[in-house]
PDB file of C-alpha atoms and ligand atoms in Angstrom:
ATOM      1  CA  SER A   1      94.917 106.753  92.371  1.00  0.00           C
ATOM      2  CA  PHE A   2      91.908 104.171  91.151  1.00  0.00           C
ATOM      3  CA  TYR A   3      89.530 106.645  93.433  1.00  0.00           C
ATOM      4  CA  HIS A   4      90.792 109.100  91.052  1.00  0.00           C
ATOM      5  CA  GLN A   5      88.416 107.562  88.130  1.00  0.00           C
ATOM      6  CA  ALA A   6      85.331 108.354  90.648  1.00  0.00           C
ATOM      7  CA  ARG A   7      81.696 109.228  88.681  1.00  0.00           C
ATOM      8  CA  PHE A   8      78.627 110.478  89.739  1.00  0.00           C
ATOM      9  CA  LEU A   9      76.219 107.171  89.267  1.00  0.00           C
ATOM     10  CA  THR A  10      72.927 107.715  90.524  1.00  0.00           C
ATOM     11  CA  SER A  11      70.922 109.750  93.581  1.00  0.00           C
ATOM     12  CA  ALA A  12      68.152 107.256  95.334  1.00  0.00           C
ATOM     13  CA  ALA A  13      65.501 108.822  97.681  1.00  0.00           C
ATOM     14  CA  LYS A  14      65.070 105.294  98.695  1.00  0.00           C
ATOM     15  CA  LEU A  15      66.456 102.507  99.780  1.00  0.00           C
ATOM     16  CA  GLU A  16      65.407 100.139  96.602  1.00  0.00           C
ATOM     17  CA  GLN A  17      66.681 103.391  93.919  1.00  0.00           C
ATOM     18  CA  SER A  18      69.749 102.312  95.003  1.00  0.00           C
ATOM     19  CA  PRO A  19      72.047 100.034  92.577  1.00  0.00           C
ATOM     20  CA  PRO A  20      72.669  96.597  92.082  1.00  0.00           C
ATOM     21  CA  ASP A  21      73.726  95.296  95.577  1.00  0.00           C
ATOM     22  CA  THR A  22      76.845  93.460  94.154  1.00  0.00           C
ATOM     23  CA  GLY A  23      80.645  94.172  94.229  1.00  0.00           C
ATOM     24  CA  ALA A  24      82.353  95.918  97.396  1.00  0.00           C
ATOM     25  CA  GLU A  25      80.996  99.364  98.030  1.00  0.00           C
ATOM     26  CA  VAL A  26      81.753 102.092 101.416  1.00  0.00           C
ATOM     27  CA  ALA A  27      79.775 104.543 102.614  1.00  0.00           C
ATOM     28  CA  PHE A  28      80.465 108.018 104.311  1.00  0.00           C
ATOM     29  CA  ALA A  29      78.577 109.368 106.849  1.00  0.00           C
ATOM     30  CA  GLY A  30      78.269 112.574 109.172  1.00  0.00           C
ATOM     31  CA  ARG A  31      76.530 115.518 110.546  1.00  0.00           C
ATOM     32  CA  SER A  32      75.804 118.048 108.391  1.00  0.00           C
ATOM     33  CA  ASN A  33      78.725 120.098 107.362  1.00  0.00           C
ATOM     34  CA  ALA A  34      81.266 117.772 109.245  1.00  0.00           C
ATOM     35  CA  GLY A  35      83.288 118.281 105.927  1.00  0.00           C
ATOM     36  CA  LYS A  36      81.748 115.278 103.834  1.00  0.00           C
ATOM     37  CA  SER A  37      81.586 116.653 100.895  1.00  0.00           C
ATOM     38  CA  SER A  38      85.545 118.232 100.623  1.00  0.00           C
ATOM     39  CA  ALA A  39      86.827 114.881 102.418  1.00  0.00           C
ATOM     40  CA  ILE A  40      85.128 113.176  99.705  1.00  0.00           C
ATOM     41  CA  ASN A  41      86.086 115.245  96.836  1.00  0.00           C
ATOM     42  CA  ALA A  42      89.653 115.699  98.123  1.00  0.00           C
ATOM     43  CA  LEU A  43      90.333 111.602  98.464  1.00  0.00           C
ATOM     44  CA  CYS A  44      88.465 111.441  94.966  1.00  0.00           C
ATOM     45  CA  GLN A  45      91.593 114.545  93.648  1.00  0.00           C
ATOM     46  CA  GLN A  46      87.472 116.428  91.971  1.00  0.00           C
ATOM     47  CA  LYS A  47      86.639 119.589  92.723  1.00  0.00           C
ATOM     48  CA  SER A  48      82.960 118.794  92.666  1.00  0.00           C
ATOM     49  CA  LEU A  49      82.261 115.446  92.603  1.00  0.00           C
ATOM     50  CA  ALA A  50      79.939 115.297  96.179  1.00  0.00           C
ATOM     51  CA  ARG A  51      78.587 118.973  96.232  1.00  0.00           C
ATOM     52  CA  THR A  52      80.488 120.957  98.630  1.00  0.00           C
ATOM     53  CA  SER A  53      78.768 123.998 100.545  1.00  0.00           C
ATOM     54  CA  LYS A  54      75.125 123.299 100.165  1.00  0.00           C
ATOM     55  CA  THR A  55      71.925 124.557 102.364  1.00  0.00           C
ATOM     56  CA  PRO A  56      73.045 122.462 105.693  1.00  0.00           C
ATOM     57  CA  GLY A  57      71.052 119.315 105.797  1.00  0.00           C
ATOM     58  CA  ARG A  58      69.690 119.202 101.973  1.00  0.00           C
ATOM     59  CA  THR A  59      71.049 115.820 101.274  1.00  0.00           C
ATOM     60  CA  GLN A  60      68.302 113.494 101.651  1.00  0.00           C
ATOM     61  CA  LEU A  61      69.393 110.686  99.206  1.00  0.00           C
ATOM     62  CA  LEU A  62      71.792 108.097  98.933  1.00  0.00           C
ATOM     63  CA  ASN A  63      75.106 109.571  96.266  1.00  0.00           C
ATOM     64  CA  PHE A  64      76.658 106.482  94.649  1.00  0.00           C
ATOM     65  CA  PHE A  65      79.829 106.886  93.457  1.00  0.00           C
ATOM     66  CA  ALA A  66      81.249 104.243  90.374  1.00  0.00           C
ATOM     67  CA  LEU A  67      84.670 103.231  90.956  1.00  0.00           C
ATOM     68  CA  ASP A  68      84.338 100.751  88.579  1.00  0.00           C
ATOM     69  CA  PRO A  69      81.483  98.262  87.989  1.00  0.00           C
ATOM     70  CA  GLU A  70      81.888  96.643  90.760  1.00  0.00           C
ATOM     71  CA  HIS A  71      83.913  99.077  93.110  1.00  0.00           C
ATOM     72  CA  ARG A  72      81.489 102.191  94.470  1.00  0.00           C
ATOM     73  CA  LEU A  73      81.920 105.267  97.514  1.00  0.00           C
ATOM     74  CA  VAL A  74      78.372 105.709  98.819  1.00  0.00           C
ATOM     75  CA  ASP A  75      77.340 109.492 100.404  1.00  0.00           C
ATOM     76  CA  LEU A  76      74.560 109.752 103.305  1.00  0.00           C
ATOM     77  CA  PRO A  77      72.160 112.176 103.965  1.00  0.00           C
ATOM     78  CA  GLY A  78      74.208 113.596 106.724  1.00  0.00           C
ATOM     79  CA  TYR A  79      71.767 115.908 109.102  1.00  0.00           C
ATOM     80  CA  GLY A  80      71.877 117.103 112.724  1.00  0.00           C
ATOM     81  CA  TYR A  81      70.155 120.341 112.344  1.00  0.00           C
ATOM     82  CA  ALA A  82      67.524 122.113 114.089  1.00  0.00           C
ATOM     83  CA  LYS A  83      66.677 122.863 111.698  1.00  0.00           C
ATOM     84  CA  VAL A  84      65.568 120.196 109.929  1.00  0.00           C
ATOM     85  CA  ALA A  85      61.779 118.320 111.519  1.00  0.00           C
ATOM     86  CA  GLU A  86      62.104 115.653 113.646  1.00  0.00           C
ATOM     87  CA  GLN A  87      59.556 113.683 111.678  1.00  0.00           C
ATOM     88  CA  ILE A  88      62.577 114.018 109.003  1.00  0.00           C
ATOM     89  CA  LYS A  89      64.990 113.264 110.812  1.00  0.00           C
ATOM     90  CA  ARG A  90      63.542 109.956 111.905  1.00  0.00           C
ATOM     91  CA  GLN A  91      62.633 108.904 108.487  1.00  0.00           C
ATOM     92  CA  TRP A  92      66.248 109.456 107.610  1.00  0.00           C
ATOM     93  CA  GLN A  93      67.168 107.430 110.605  1.00  0.00           C
ATOM     94  CA  ALA A  94      65.150 104.912 109.416  1.00  0.00           C
ATOM     95  CA  GLU A  95      66.376 104.853 106.056  1.00  0.00           C
ATOM     96  CA  LEU A  96      69.867 105.013 107.254  1.00  0.00           C
ATOM     97  CA  ALA A  97      69.670 101.545 109.631  1.00  0.00           C
ATOM     98  CA  ALA A  98      67.694  99.507 106.854  1.00  0.00           C
ATOM     99  CA  TYR A  99      70.588 100.553 104.438  1.00  0.00           C
ATOM    100  CA  LEU A 100      74.074  99.856 106.932  1.00  0.00           C
ATOM    101  CA  GLU A 101      71.831  96.417 107.559  1.00  0.00           C
ATOM    102  CA  GLN A 102      69.754  95.646 104.766  1.00  0.00           C
ATOM    103  CA  ARG A 103      73.059  96.390 101.963  1.00  0.00           C
ATOM    104  CA  THR A 104      74.991  93.411 101.537  1.00  0.00           C
ATOM    105  CA  SER A 105      77.907  95.088  98.751  1.00  0.00           C
ATOM    106  CA  LEU A 106      79.044  97.342 102.367  1.00  0.00           C
ATOM    107  CA  ARG A 107      82.247  96.772 104.178  1.00  0.00           C
ATOM    108  CA  GLY A 108      82.621  99.531 105.900  1.00  0.00           C
ATOM    109  CA  VAL A 109      81.836 103.148 106.861  1.00  0.00           C
ATOM    110  CA  ILE A 110      84.331 106.484 107.315  1.00  0.00           C
ATOM    111  CA  LEU A 111      82.812 108.444 109.733  1.00  0.00           C
ATOM    112  CA  LEU A 112      83.594 111.793 109.778  1.00  0.00           C
ATOM    113  CA  ALA A 113      83.624 115.117 112.401  1.00  0.00           C
ATOM    114  CA  ASP A 114      85.449 117.980 113.296  1.00  0.00           C
ATOM    115  CA  ALA A 115      88.075 117.484 114.779  1.00  0.00           C
ATOM    116  CA  ARG A 116      86.654 120.359 117.237  1.00  0.00           C
ATOM    117  CA  HIS A 117      83.308 118.191 118.396  1.00  0.00           C
ATOM    118  CA  PRO A 118      83.350 114.398 117.790  1.00  0.00           C
ATOM    119  CA  LEU A 119      80.941 111.627 119.113  1.00  0.00           C
ATOM    120  CA  LYS A 120      77.692 113.731 119.045  1.00  0.00           C
ATOM    121  CA  GLU A 121      74.516 112.568 118.946  1.00  0.00           C
ATOM    122  CA  PHE A 122      74.343 111.734 115.406  1.00  0.00           C
ATOM    123  CA  ASP A 123      78.366 109.825 115.698  1.00  0.00           C
ATOM    124  CA  LEU A 124      77.636 107.489 117.829  1.00  0.00           C
ATOM    125  CA  GLN A 125      74.188 106.410 116.304  1.00  0.00           C
ATOM    126  CA  MET A 126      76.472 105.522 113.697  1.00  0.00           C
ATOM    127  CA  LEU A 127      78.560 103.723 115.943  1.00  0.00           C
ATOM    128  CA  GLU A 128      76.103 101.456 117.825  1.00  0.00           C
ATOM    129  CA  TRP A 129      74.436 100.918 115.199  1.00  0.00           C
ATOM    130  CA  SER A 130      77.232  99.343 112.746  1.00  0.00           C
ATOM    131  CA  GLY A 131      78.563  97.495 116.107  1.00  0.00           C
ATOM    132  CA  GLN A 132      75.628  96.263 116.350  1.00  0.00           C
ATOM    133  CA  ILE A 133      75.770  94.666 112.817  1.00  0.00           C
ATOM    134  CA  GLN A 134      79.683  93.773 113.272  1.00  0.00           C
ATOM    135  CA  LEU A 135      80.376  96.316 110.412  1.00  0.00           C
ATOM    136  CA  PRO A 136      83.561  98.433 110.811  1.00  0.00           C
ATOM    137  CA  VAL A 137      83.755 102.284 111.000  1.00  0.00           C
ATOM    138  CA  HIS A 138      86.999 104.777 110.073  1.00  0.00           C
ATOM    139  CA  LEU A 139      86.657 107.658 111.697  1.00  0.00           C
ATOM    140  CA  LEU A 140      88.849 110.626 110.499  1.00  0.00           C
ATOM    141  CA  LEU A 141      88.338 114.139 112.453  1.00  0.00           C
ATOM    142  CA  THR A 142      88.360 116.760 109.953  1.00  0.00           C
ATOM    143  CA  LYS A 143      90.051 119.806 109.831  1.00  0.00           C
ATOM    144  CA  ALA A 144      91.945 118.722 111.325  1.00  0.00           C
ATOM    145  CA  ASP A 145      93.916 121.950 110.029  1.00  0.00           C
ATOM    146  CA  LYS A 146      91.922 124.081 112.284  1.00  0.00           C
ATOM    147  CA  LEU A 147      93.608 122.998 115.380  1.00  0.00           C
ATOM    148  CA  LYS A 148      96.690 123.687 116.620  1.00  0.00           C
ATOM    149  CA  ARG A 149      98.893 119.849 116.634  1.00  0.00           C
ATOM    150  CA  GLY A 150      98.873 119.788 120.227  1.00  0.00           C
ATOM    151  CA  ALA A 151      95.068 120.072 120.378  1.00  0.00           C
ATOM    152  CA  ALA A 152      94.656 117.633 116.928  1.00  0.00           C
ATOM    153  CA  ALA A 153      96.699 114.730 119.338  1.00  0.00           C
ATOM    154  CA  LYS A 154      94.794 115.613 122.135  1.00  0.00           C
ATOM    155  CA  SER A 155      91.293 115.114 119.841  1.00  0.00           C
ATOM    156  CA  LEU A 156      92.448 111.711 118.656  1.00  0.00           C
ATOM    157  CA  GLN A 157      93.438 110.639 121.936  1.00  0.00           C
ATOM    158  CA  GLN A 158      90.265 111.012 123.666  1.00  0.00           C
ATOM    159  CA  VAL A 159      88.420 109.553 120.760  1.00  0.00           C
ATOM    160  CA  LYS A 160      90.768 106.475 121.316  1.00  0.00           C
ATOM    161  CA  GLN A 161      89.926 106.768 124.555  1.00  0.00           C
ATOM    162  CA  ALA A 162      86.194 107.035 124.119  1.00  0.00           C
ATOM    163  CA  LEU A 163      85.804 104.170 121.523  1.00  0.00           C
ATOM    164  CA  LYS A 164      86.946 101.549 123.917  1.00  0.00           C
ATOM    165  CA  GLN A 165      84.359 102.145 125.530  1.00  0.00           C
ATOM    166  CA  ILE A 166      82.262 101.017 122.738  1.00  0.00           C
ATOM    167  CA  ASN A 167      81.355  97.912 121.276  1.00  0.00           C
ATOM    168  CA  GLY A 168      82.375  97.274 117.761  1.00  0.00           C
ATOM    169  CA  MET A 169      85.690  97.629 114.513  1.00  0.00           C
ATOM    170  CA  HIS A 170      86.120 101.185 114.702  1.00  0.00           C
ATOM    171  CA  SER A 171      89.887 102.916 114.410  1.00  0.00           C
ATOM    172  CA  VAL A 172      90.356 106.830 113.869  1.00  0.00           C
ATOM    173  CA  GLN A 173      92.719 109.140 112.019  1.00  0.00           C
ATOM    174  CA  LEU A 174      93.350 113.485 112.199  1.00  0.00           C
ATOM    175  CA  PHE A 175      92.376 114.594 108.719  1.00  0.00           C
ATOM    176  CA  SER A 176      92.018 118.205 106.090  1.00  0.00           C
ATOM    177  CA  ALA A 177      90.717 118.154 103.239  1.00  0.00           C
ATOM    178  CA  LEU A 178      91.959 121.174 103.232  1.00  0.00           C
ATOM    179  CA  LYS A 179      95.727 120.553 103.565  1.00  0.00           C
ATOM    180  CA  ARG A 180      95.594 116.793 101.502  1.00  0.00           C
ATOM    181  CA  GLN A 181      95.921 116.267 105.435  1.00  0.00           C
ATOM    182  CA  GLY A 182      96.045 112.077 105.844  1.00  0.00           C
ATOM    183  CA  ILE A 183      94.945 110.845 102.782  1.00  0.00           C
ATOM    184  CA  ASP A 184      96.324 108.297 102.053  1.00  0.00           C
ATOM    185  CA  GLU A 185      95.329 106.723 105.333  1.00  0.00           C
ATOM    186  CA  VAL A 186      92.457 107.117 103.931  1.00  0.00           C
ATOM    187  CA  HIS A 187      92.751 105.441 101.059  1.00  0.00           C
ATOM    188  CA  ALA A 188      94.463 102.640 102.070  1.00  0.00           C
ATOM    189  CA  VAL A 189      91.904 101.578 104.575  1.00  0.00           C
ATOM    190  CA  LEU A 190      89.335 101.414 101.208  1.00  0.00           C
ATOM    191  CA  ASP A 191      91.799  99.840  99.718  1.00  0.00           C
ATOM    192  CA  LYS A 192      91.655  96.990 102.345  1.00  0.00           C
ATOM    193  CA  TRP A 193      88.047  96.695 102.575  1.00  0.00           C
ATOM    194  CA  LEU A 194      87.831  97.268  98.618  1.00  0.00           C
ATOM    195  CA  GLU A 195      89.314  94.696  98.562  1.00  0.00           C
ATOM    196  CA  VAL A 196      91.265  96.349  95.444  1.00  0.00           C
TER     197      VAL A 196
HETATM  198  P1  GDP B 201      79.399 118.517 104.600  1.00  0.00           P
HETATM  199  O1  GDP B 201      78.092 119.535 104.393  1.00  0.00           O
HETATM  200  O2  GDP B 201      79.874 117.576 105.458  1.00  0.00           O
HETATM  201  O3  GDP B 201      79.401 117.245 103.428  1.00  0.00           O
HETATM  202  O4  GDP B 201      80.821 119.550 104.933  1.00  0.00           O
HETATM  203  P2  GDP B 201      81.782 120.401 103.741  1.00  0.00           P
HETATM  204  O5  GDP B 201      82.713 119.677 103.036  1.00  0.00           O
HETATM  205  O6  GDP B 201      80.497 121.111 102.078  1.00  0.00           O
HETATM  206  O7  GDP B 201      81.992 121.019 104.702  1.00  0.00           O
HETATM  207  C1  GDP B 201      81.347 121.963 105.252  1.00  0.00           C
HETATM  208  C2  GDP B 201      82.499 123.052 104.953  1.00  0.00           C
HETATM  209  O8  GDP B 201      83.352 123.329 106.025  1.00  0.00           O
HETATM  210  C3  GDP B 201      82.306 124.473 104.195  1.00  0.00           C
HETATM  211  O9  GDP B 201      82.908 125.530 104.623  1.00  0.00           O
HETATM  212  C4  GDP B 201      83.937 123.640 104.027  1.00  0.00           C
HETATM  213  O10 GDP B 201      84.795 124.759 103.158  1.00  0.00           O
HETATM  214  C5  GDP B 201      84.791 123.712 105.427  1.00  0.00           C
HETATM  215  N1  GDP B 201      85.659 122.695 105.234  1.00  0.00           N
HETATM  216  C6  GDP B 201      86.093 121.561 104.376  1.00  0.00           C
HETATM  217  N2  GDP B 201      86.890 120.178 105.286  1.00  0.00           N
HETATM  218  C7  GDP B 201      87.787 121.267 105.266  1.00  0.00           C
HETATM  219  C8  GDP B 201      89.044 121.187 105.953  1.00  0.00           C
HETATM  220  O11 GDP B 201      90.285 120.574 105.658  1.00  0.00           O
HETATM  221  N3  GDP B 201      88.846 122.719 106.779  1.00  0.00           N
HETATM  222  C9  GDP B 201      88.410 123.725 106.572  1.00  0.00           C
HETATM  223  N4  GDP B 201      88.914 124.147 107.840  1.00  0.00           N
HETATM  224  N5  GDP B 201      87.604 123.710 106.735  1.00  0.00           N
HETATM  225  C10 GDP B 201      86.745 122.894 105.820  1.00  0.00           C
END
């Protein structure tokens, strides 16, 4: 697929270090350990494009992946671990908010949350920021394979219900990188946002 072409482009510790703001890109966000690296690797059919099983909370950079010269995927820093100092968290939040607001080529956010405990503070914050600037969010309820079919369906329904109370353009689906569940559905969202 188109996403198989993804290759690492660059890391940016600060917004100013991002590649030129041209073409279109989609960002991936989620708390540490949500399964973001595994999802990016599964979507791009690559084993180690995004690093997995790193120290929780270590990813402090924006990582850019090029699909072609005009289309990118962006791995946003995850946080949510108590071990990370409050000041570092605030710094990341400010950087994230600035990226979401200022990045013209940004078409939407794929937000990842563990299907067993979704809509934590970080997730709600991302939904709120995105809603305020009318940026679409597609939520992946990850590690769906860890739930029985009925429990997964229930989690999906509960999140759909909760999202109705939140302003903004959002959609949600179940996802498992391990079982490769929901990959086509995510590709369809990316295709639409990136206009490919
Ligand atoms: P990140 O911190 O959000 O990038 O999360 P990772 O992709 O590194 O995954 C965190 C942990 O969850 C790792 O131990 C993964 O093996 C595990 N994990 C990720 N995706 C899945 C999945 O679809 N199913 C299951 N069972 N485990 C997963």
